[in-house]
CSV table of C-alpha atoms in Angstrom, one decimal:
chain,number,residue,atom,x,y,z
A,1,MET,CA,33.4,-16.1,-10.1
A,2,SER,CA,33.5,-15.8,-6.3
A,3,LYS,CA,34.0,-12.0,-6.6
A,4,ILE,CA,30.9,-11.7,-8.6
A,5,VAL,CA,28.9,-13.7,-6.1
A,6,ILE,CA,30.3,-11.5,-3.2
A,7,ALA,CA,29.5,-8.3,-5.2
A,8,VAL,CA,25.9,-9.5,-5.8
A,9,LEU,CA,25.4,-10.5,-2.1
A,10,ILE,CA,26.7,-7.1,-0.9
A,11,THR,CA,24.4,-5.3,-3.4
A,12,VAL,CA,21.4,-7.3,-2.2
A,13,LEU,CA,22.2,-6.7,1.4
A,14,ILE,CA,22.7,-3.0,0.9
A,15,GLY,CA,19.5,-2.8,-1.2
A,16,GLY,CA,17.5,-4.7,1.5
A,17,ALA,CA,18.8,-2.4,4.2
A,18,ALA,CA,17.9,0.7,2.2
A,19,LEU,CA,14.3,-0.6,1.5
A,20,PHE,CA,14.0,-1.5,5.2
A,21,ALA,CA,15.0,2.0,6.2
A,22,ILE,CA,12.7,3.6,3.8
A,23,GLY,CA,9.8,1.3,4.8
A,24,ARG,CA,10.3,2.3,8.5
A,25,GLN,CA,9.7,5.9,7.5
A,26,ILE,CA,6.8,5.3,5.1
A,27,VAL,CA,4.7,3.0,7.3
A,28,PRO,CA,4.2,5.5,10.2
A,29,ALA,CA,3.5,8.3,7.7
A,30,THR,CA,0.8,6.2,6.0
A,31,ALA,CA,-0.8,5.3,9.4
A,32,THR,CA,-0.8,9.0,10.4
A,33,ALA,CA,-2.4,10.0,7.1
A,34,GLY,CA,-5.1,7.3,7.5
A,35,VAL,CA,-6.0,8.6,11.0
A,36,GLN,CA,-6.2,12.2,9.8
A,37,THR,CA,-8.3,11.2,6.8
A,38,ARG,CA,-10.7,9.3,9.1
A,39,MET,CA,-11.0,12.3,11.4
A,40,GLN,CA,-11.8,14.6,8.5
A,41,ILE,CA,-14.5,12.2,7.2
A,42,ASN,CA,-16.0,12.0,10.7
A,43,GLN,CA,-16.0,15.8,11.1
A,44,ALA,CA,-17.6,16.2,7.6
A,45,PHE,CA,-20.6,14.1,8.6
A,46,GLN,CA,-21.2,15.6,12.0
């Protein structure tokens, strides 16, 4: 029983670390895309 609990905890921790690492890469890319899109829209209406 305790081995199952330890296995689940390790899986959750590794999964959380992976999501955190992926999130750190996606958030800046999303912000950059938003800035570029805003600049393109501003240029289109000038």
